[in-house]
Short mmCIF file of the C-alpha atoms (twelve columns), coordinates in Angstrom:
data_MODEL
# 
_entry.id   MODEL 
# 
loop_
_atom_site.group_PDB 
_atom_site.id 
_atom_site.type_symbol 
_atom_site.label_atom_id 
_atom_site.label_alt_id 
_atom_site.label_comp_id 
_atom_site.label_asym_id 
_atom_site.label_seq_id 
_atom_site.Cartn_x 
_atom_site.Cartn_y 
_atom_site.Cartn_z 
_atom_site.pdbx_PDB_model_num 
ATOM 1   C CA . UNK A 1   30.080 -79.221  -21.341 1 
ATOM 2   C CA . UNK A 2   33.623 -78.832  -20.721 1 
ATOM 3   C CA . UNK A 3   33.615 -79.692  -16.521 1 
ATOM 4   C CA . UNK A 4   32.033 -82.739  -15.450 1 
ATOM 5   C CA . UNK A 5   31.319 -84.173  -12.175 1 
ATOM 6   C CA . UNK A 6   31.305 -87.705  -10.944 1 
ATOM 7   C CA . UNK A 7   30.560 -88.512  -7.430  1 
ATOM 8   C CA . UNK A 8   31.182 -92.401  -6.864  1 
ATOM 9   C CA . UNK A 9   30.303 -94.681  -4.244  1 
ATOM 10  C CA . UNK A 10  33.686 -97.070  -5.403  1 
ATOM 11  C CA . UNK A 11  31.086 -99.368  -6.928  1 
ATOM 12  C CA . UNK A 12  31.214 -101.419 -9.766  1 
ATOM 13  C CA . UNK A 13  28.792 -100.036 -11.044 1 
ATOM 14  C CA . UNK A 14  30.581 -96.650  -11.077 1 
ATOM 15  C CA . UNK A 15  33.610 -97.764  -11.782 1 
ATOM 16  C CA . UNK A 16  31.601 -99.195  -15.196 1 
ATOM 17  C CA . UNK A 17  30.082 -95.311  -15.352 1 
ATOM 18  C CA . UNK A 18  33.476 -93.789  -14.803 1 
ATOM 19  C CA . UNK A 19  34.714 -95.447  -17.916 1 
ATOM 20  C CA . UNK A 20  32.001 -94.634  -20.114 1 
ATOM 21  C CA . UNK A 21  32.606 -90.595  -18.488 1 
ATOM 22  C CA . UNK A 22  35.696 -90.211  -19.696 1 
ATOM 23  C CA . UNK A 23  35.029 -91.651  -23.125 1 
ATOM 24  C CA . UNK A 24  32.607 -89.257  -23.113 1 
ATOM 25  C CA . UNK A 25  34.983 -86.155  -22.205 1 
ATOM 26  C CA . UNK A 26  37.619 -87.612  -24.890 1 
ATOM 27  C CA . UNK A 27  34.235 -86.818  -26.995 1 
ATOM 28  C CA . UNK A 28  33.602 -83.490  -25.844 1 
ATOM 29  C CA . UNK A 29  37.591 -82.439  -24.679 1 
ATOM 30  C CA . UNK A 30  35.964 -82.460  -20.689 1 
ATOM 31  C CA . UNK A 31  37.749 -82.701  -17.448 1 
ATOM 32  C CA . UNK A 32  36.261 -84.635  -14.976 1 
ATOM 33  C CA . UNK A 33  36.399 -84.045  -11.214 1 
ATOM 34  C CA . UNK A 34  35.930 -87.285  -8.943  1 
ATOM 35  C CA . UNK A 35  34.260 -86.929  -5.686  1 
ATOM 36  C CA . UNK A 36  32.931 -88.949  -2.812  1 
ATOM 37  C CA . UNK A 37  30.483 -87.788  0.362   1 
ATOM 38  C CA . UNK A 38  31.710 -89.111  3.013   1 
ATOM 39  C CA . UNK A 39  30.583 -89.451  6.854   1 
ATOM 40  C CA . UNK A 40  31.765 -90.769  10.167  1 
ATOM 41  C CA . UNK A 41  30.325 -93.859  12.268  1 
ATOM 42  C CA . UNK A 42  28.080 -92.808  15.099  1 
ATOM 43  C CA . UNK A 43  29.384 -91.351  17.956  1 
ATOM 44  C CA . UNK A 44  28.130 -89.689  21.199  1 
ATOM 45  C CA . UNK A 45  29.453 -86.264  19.896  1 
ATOM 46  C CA . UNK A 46  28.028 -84.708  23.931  1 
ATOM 47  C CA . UNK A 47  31.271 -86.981  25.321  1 
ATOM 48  C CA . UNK A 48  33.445 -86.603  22.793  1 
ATOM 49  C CA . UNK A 49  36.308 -83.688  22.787  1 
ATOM 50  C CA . UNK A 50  35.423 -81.793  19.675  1 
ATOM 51  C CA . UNK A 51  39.496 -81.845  18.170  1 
ATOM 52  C CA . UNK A 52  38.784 -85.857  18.610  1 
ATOM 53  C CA . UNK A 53  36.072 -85.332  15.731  1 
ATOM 54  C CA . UNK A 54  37.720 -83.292  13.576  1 
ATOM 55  C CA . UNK A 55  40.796 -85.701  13.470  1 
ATOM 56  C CA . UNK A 56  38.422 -88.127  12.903  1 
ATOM 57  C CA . UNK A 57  37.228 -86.586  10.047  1 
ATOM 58  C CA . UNK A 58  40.513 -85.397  8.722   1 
ATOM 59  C CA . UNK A 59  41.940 -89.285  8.856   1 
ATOM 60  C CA . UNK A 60  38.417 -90.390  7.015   1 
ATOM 61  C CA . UNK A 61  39.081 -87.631  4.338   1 
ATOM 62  C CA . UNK A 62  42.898 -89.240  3.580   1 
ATOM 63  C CA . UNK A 63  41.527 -92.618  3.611   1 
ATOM 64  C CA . UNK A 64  38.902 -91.784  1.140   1 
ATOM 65  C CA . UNK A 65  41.231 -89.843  -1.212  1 
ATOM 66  C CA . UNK A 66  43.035 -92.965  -1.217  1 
ATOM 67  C CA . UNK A 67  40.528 -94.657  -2.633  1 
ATOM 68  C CA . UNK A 68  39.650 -92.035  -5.190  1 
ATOM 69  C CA . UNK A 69  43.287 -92.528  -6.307  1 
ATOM 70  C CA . UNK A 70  43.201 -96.108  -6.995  1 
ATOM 71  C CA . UNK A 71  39.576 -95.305  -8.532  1 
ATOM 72  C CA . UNK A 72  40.723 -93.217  -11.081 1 
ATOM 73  C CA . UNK A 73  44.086 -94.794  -12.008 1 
ATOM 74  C CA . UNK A 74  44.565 -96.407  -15.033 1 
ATOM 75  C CA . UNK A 75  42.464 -93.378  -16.666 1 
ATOM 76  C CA . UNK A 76  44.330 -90.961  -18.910 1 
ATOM 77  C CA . UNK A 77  45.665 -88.070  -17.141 1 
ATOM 78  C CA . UNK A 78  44.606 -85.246  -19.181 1 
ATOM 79  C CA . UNK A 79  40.615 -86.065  -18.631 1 
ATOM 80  C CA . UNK A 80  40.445 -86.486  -14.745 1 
ATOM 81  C CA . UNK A 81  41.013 -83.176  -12.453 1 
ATOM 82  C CA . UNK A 82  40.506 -83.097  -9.110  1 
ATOM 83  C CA . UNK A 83  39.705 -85.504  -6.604  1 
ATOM 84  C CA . UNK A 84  37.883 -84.540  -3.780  1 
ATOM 85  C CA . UNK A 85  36.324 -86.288  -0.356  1 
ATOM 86  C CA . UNK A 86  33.652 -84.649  1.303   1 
ATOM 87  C CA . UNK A 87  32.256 -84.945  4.557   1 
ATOM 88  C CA . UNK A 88  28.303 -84.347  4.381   1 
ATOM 89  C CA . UNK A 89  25.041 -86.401  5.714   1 
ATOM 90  C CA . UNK A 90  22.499 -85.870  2.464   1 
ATOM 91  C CA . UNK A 91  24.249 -86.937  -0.196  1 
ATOM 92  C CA . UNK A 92  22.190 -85.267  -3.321  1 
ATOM 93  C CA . UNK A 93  22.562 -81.781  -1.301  1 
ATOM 94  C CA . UNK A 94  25.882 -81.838  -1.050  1 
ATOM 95  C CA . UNK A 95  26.399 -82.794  -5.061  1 
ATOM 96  C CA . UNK A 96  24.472 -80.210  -5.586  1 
ATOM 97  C CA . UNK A 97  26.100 -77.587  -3.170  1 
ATOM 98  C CA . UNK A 98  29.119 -78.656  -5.118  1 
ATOM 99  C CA . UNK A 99  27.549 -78.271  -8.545  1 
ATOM 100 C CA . UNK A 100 26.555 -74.999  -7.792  1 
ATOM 101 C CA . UNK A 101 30.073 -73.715  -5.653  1 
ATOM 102 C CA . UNK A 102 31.924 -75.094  -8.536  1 
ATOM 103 C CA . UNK A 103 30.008 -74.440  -11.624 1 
ATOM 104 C CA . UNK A 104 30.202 -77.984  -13.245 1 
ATOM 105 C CA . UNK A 105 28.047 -78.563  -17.102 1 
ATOM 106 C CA . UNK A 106 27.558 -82.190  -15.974 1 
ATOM 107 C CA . UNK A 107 27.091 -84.504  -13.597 1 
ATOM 108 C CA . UNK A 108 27.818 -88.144  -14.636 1 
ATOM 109 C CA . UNK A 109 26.802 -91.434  -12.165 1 
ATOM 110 C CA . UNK A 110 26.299 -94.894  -12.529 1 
ATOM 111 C CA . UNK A 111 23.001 -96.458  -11.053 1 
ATOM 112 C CA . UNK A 112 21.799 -100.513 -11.225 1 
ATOM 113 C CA . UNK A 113 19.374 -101.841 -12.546 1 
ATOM 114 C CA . UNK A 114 16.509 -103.497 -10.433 1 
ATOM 115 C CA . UNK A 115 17.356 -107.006 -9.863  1 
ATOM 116 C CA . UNK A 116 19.813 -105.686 -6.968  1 
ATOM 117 C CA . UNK A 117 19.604 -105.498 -3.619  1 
ATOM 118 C CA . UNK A 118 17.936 -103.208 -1.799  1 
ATOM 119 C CA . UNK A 119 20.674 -101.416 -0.542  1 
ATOM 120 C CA . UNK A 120 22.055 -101.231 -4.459  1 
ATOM 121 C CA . UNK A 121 18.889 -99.276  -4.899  1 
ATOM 122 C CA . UNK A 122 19.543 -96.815  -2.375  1 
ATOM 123 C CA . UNK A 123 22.399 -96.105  -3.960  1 
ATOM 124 C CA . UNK A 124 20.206 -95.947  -7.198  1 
ATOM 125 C CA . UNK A 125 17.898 -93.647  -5.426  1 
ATOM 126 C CA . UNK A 126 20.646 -90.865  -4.874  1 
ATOM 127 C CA . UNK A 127 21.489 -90.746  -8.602  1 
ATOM 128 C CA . UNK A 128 17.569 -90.020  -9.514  1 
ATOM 129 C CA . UNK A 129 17.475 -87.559  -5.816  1 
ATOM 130 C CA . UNK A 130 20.780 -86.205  -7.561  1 
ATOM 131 C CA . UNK A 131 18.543 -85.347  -11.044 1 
ATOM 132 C CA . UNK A 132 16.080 -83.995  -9.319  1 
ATOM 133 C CA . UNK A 133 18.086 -81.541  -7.855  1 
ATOM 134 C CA . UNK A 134 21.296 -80.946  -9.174  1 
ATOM 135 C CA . UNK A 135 21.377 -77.285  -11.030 1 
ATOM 136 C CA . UNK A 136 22.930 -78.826  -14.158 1 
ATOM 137 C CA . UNK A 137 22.039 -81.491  -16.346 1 
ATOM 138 C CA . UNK A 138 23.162 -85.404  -14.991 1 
ATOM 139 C CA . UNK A 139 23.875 -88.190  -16.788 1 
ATOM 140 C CA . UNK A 140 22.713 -91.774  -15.809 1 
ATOM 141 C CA . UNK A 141 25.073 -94.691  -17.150 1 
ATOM 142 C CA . UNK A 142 23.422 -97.842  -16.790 1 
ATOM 143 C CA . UNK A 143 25.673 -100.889 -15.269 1 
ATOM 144 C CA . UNK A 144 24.273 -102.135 -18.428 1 
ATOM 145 C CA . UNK A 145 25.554 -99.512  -20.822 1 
ATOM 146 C CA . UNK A 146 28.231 -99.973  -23.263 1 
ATOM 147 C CA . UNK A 147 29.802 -96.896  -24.737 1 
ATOM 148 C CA . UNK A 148 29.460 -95.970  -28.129 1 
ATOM 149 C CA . UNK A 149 29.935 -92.469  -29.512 1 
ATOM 150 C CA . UNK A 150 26.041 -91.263  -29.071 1 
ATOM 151 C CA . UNK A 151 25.119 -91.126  -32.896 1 
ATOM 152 C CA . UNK A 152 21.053 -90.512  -32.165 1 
ATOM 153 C CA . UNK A 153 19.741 -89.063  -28.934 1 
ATOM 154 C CA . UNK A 154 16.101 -89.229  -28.555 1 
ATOM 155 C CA . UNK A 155 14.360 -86.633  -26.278 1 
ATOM 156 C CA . UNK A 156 11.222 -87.741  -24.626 1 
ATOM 157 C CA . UNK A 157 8.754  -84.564  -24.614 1 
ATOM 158 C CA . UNK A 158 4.696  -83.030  -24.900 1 
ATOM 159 C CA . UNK A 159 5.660  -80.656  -26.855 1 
ATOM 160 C CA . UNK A 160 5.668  -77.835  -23.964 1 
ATOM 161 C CA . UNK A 161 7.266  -74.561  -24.405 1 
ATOM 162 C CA . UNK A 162 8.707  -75.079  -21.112 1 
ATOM 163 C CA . UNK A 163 11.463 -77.513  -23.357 1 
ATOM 164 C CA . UNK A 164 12.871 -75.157  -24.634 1 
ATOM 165 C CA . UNK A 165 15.816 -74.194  -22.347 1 
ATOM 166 C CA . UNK A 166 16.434 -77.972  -22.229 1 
ATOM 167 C CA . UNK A 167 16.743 -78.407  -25.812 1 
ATOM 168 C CA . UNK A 168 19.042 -75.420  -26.692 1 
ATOM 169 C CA . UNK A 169 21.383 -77.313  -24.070 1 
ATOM 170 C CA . UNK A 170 20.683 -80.480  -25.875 1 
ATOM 171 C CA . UNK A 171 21.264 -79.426  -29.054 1 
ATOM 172 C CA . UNK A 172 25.017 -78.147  -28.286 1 
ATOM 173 C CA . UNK A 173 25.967 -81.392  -26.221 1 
ATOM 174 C CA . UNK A 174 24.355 -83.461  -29.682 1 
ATOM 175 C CA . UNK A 175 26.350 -80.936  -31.742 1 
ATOM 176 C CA . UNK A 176 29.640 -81.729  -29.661 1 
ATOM 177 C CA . UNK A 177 28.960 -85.332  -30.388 1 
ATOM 178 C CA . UNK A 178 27.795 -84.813  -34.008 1 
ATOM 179 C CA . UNK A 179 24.493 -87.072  -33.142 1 
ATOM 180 C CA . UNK A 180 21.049 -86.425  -34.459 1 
ATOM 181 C CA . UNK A 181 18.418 -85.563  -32.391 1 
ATOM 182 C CA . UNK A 182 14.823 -87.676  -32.440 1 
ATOM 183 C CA . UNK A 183 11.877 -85.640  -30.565 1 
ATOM 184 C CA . UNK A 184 9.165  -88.515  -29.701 1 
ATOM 185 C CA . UNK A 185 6.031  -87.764  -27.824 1 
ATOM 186 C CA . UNK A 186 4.368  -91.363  -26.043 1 
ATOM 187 C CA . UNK A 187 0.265  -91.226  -26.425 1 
ATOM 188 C CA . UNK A 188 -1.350 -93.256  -23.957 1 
ATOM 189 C CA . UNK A 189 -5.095 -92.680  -25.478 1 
ATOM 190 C CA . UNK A 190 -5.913 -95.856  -28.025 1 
ATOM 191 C CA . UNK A 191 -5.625 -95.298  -31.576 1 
ATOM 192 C CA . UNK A 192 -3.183 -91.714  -31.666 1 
ATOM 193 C CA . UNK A 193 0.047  -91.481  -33.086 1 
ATOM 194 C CA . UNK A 194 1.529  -94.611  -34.720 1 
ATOM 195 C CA . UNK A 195 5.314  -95.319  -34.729 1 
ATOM 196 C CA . UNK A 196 5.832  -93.927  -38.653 1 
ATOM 197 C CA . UNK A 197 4.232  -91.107  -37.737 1 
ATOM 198 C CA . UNK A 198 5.801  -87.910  -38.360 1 
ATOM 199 C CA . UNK A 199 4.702  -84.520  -37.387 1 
ATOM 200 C CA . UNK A 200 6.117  -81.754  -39.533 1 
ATOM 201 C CA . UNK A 201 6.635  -78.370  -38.066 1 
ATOM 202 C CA . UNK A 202 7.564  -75.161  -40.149 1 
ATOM 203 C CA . UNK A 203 9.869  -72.518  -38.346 1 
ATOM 204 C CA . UNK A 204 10.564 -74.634  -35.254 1 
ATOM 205 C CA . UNK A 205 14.063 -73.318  -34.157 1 
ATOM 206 C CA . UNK A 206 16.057 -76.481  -33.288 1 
ATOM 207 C CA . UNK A 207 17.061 -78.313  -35.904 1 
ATOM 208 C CA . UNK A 208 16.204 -82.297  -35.584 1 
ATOM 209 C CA . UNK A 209 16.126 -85.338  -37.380 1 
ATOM 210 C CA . UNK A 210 12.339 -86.499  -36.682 1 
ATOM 211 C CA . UNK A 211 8.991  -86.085  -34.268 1 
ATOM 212 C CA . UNK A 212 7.185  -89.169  -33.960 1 
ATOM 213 C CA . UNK A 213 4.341  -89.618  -31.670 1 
ATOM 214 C CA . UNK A 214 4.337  -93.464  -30.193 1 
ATOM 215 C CA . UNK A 215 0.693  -95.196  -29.417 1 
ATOM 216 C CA . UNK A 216 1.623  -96.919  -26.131 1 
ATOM 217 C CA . UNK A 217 -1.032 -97.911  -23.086 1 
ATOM 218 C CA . UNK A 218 2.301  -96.892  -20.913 1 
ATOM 219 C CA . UNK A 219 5.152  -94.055  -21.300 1 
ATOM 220 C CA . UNK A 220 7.799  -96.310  -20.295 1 
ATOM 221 C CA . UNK A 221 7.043  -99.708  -22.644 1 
ATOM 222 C CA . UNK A 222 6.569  -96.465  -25.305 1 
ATOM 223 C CA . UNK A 223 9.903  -95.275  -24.950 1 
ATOM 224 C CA . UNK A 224 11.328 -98.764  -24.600 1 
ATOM 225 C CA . UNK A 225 9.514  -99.450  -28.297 1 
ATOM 226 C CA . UNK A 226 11.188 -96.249  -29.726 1 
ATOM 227 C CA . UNK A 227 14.726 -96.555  -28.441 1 
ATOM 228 C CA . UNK A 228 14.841 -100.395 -30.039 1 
ATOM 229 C CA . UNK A 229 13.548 -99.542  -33.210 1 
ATOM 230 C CA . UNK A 230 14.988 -95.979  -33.972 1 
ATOM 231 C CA . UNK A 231 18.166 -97.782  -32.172 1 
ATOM 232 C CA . UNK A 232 18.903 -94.886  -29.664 1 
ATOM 233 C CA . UNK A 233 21.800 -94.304  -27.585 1 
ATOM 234 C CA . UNK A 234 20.507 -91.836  -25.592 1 
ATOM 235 C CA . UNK A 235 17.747 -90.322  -24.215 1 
ATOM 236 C CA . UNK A 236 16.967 -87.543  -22.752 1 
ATOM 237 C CA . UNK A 237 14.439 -86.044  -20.360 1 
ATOM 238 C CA . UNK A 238 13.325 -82.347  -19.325 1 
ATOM 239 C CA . UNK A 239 11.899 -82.385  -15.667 1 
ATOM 240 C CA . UNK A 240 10.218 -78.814  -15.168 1 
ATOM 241 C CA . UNK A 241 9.551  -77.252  -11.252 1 
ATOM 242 C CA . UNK A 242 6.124  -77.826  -10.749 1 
ATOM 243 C CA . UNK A 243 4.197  -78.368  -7.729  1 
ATOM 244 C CA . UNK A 244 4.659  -81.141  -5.292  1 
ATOM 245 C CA . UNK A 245 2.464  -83.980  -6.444  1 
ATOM 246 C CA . UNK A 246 3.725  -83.177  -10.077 1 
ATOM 247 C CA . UNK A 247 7.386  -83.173  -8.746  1 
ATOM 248 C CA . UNK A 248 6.810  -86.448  -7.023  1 
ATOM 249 C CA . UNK A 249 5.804  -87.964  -10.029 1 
ATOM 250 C CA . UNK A 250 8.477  -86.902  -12.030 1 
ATOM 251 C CA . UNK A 251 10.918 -88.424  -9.635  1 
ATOM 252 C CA . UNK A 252 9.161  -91.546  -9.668  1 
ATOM 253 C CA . UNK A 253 8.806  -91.876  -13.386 1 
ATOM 254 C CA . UNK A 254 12.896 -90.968  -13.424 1 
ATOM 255 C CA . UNK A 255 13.819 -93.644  -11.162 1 
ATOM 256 C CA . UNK A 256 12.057 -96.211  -12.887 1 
ATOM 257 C CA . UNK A 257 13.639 -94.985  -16.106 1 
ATOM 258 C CA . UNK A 258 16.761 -94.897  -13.963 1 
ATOM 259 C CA . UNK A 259 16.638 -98.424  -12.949 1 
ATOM 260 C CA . UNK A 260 14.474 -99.602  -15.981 1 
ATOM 261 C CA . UNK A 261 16.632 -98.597  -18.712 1 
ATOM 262 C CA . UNK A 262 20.142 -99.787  -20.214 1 
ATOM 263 C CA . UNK A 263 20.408 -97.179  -22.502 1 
ATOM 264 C CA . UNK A 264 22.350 -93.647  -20.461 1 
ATOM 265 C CA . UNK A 265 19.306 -91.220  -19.441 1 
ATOM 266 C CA . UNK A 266 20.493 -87.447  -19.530 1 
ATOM 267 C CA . UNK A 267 18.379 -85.316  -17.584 1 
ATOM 268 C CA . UNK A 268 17.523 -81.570  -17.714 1 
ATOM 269 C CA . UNK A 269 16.206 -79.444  -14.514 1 
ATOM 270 C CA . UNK A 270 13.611 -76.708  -15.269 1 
# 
């Protein structure tokens, strides 16, 4: 994961995630781009000379690189690229357009946790629209989160085949970071799967450091359980396509892990 994205909002909350970002490239010797979606005030574009809204936009675009230059400075040189403002309406679309034009490995953002305002939580909401859709993997960094060199990621799974694209990437962002990998399942049926558990598998191809199943009445108190006692600095999620209803699960699971958690939450897109 050598190219990293990091769309900001000129938060503190960013600001907080664009610190732990490029301790992260220092980690794995990444550049990271800096970007922000921008868009004009309302106007009555049917009255309005066209050229009028296009200088508009081009004074907008100057004012916002700007900002993305006092954003960044202070940060070493050699780990932030290019700073770019873009004009655009749906903010997780155009992340991803980018993604996808530009061919980043990551996408890093900060998100809040959920005694903020609402508006804080829209901005919440387009980091966990942004993992739903983004065509590489994106990192979550918790306003909470302090940065440590990841030393044990735990990734949250059933055990599906469908993991397995996920995990190869997994495994050579872990091996960039020389952390251990922890595969945990969370059983919500009574009385299956205790916390020293440990499921042995012969010939599995990824190499890890344990498989524990956790007995929990809910995934997320599960997980929470897991990461305090294994002491986890990372976790990670696979999110396969599936249908609609599954989909909008999976998106409401991640933002509650998103908001929930103050340890980072990597996700990978099936």
């Amino acid at each position: 994961m050598k190219k990293i994205l990091f769309p900001t909002d000129f938060s503190k909350a960013s600001q907080h995630a664009l610190g732990y970002a490029v301790s992260l490239a220092k980690e794995l010797d990444a550049v990271i781009d800096v970007a922000s979606i921008y868009r004009l005030p309302y106007v009555d574009a049917a009255n309005v000379p066209p050229e009028w809204i296009t200088e508009m936009q081009e004074e907008k675009r100057k004012v916002v690189i700007s900002h993305l230059d006092a954003f960044v400075s202070g940060q070493p040189e050699k780990r932030i690229g290019k700073r770019m403002a873009i004009y655009g309406i749906f903010i997780p679309q155009e992340i991803h357009d980018l993604v996808k034009a530009e061919g980043y490995d990551l996408v890093v953002m900060g998100t809040r946790g959920e005694h903020h305002t609402k508006s804080e939580k829209f901005i919440g909401s387009i980091t966990t629209h942004t993992m739903m859709q983004a065509p590489c993997p994106v990192l979550a960094v918790p306003e909470e989160a302090k940065w440590n060199v990841p030393e044990r990621i735990a990734f949250a799974t059933d055990f599906g085949p469908r993991d397995e694209a996920a995990i190869s990437q997994l495994m050579e962002f872990a091996a960039a970071l020389a952390a251990s990998v922890h595969f945990v399942h969370v059983e919500t049926a009574p009385g299956i799967g205790q916390m020293h558990d440990m499921i042995p598998l012969e010939n599995y191809p990824f190499p890890f450091t344990e498989f524990a199943v956790v007995n929990s009445p809910a995934v997320m108190e599960g997980i929470d359980k897991y990461i305090k006692e294994r002491k986890i600095d990372l976790l990670a999620l696979f999110i396969p396509k599936r249908r609609l209803w599954e989909r909008l699960f999976h998106s409401s699971f991640t933002k509650r892990m998103a908001f929930h958690s103050r340890t980072p939450l990597l996700v990978f897109k099936g």
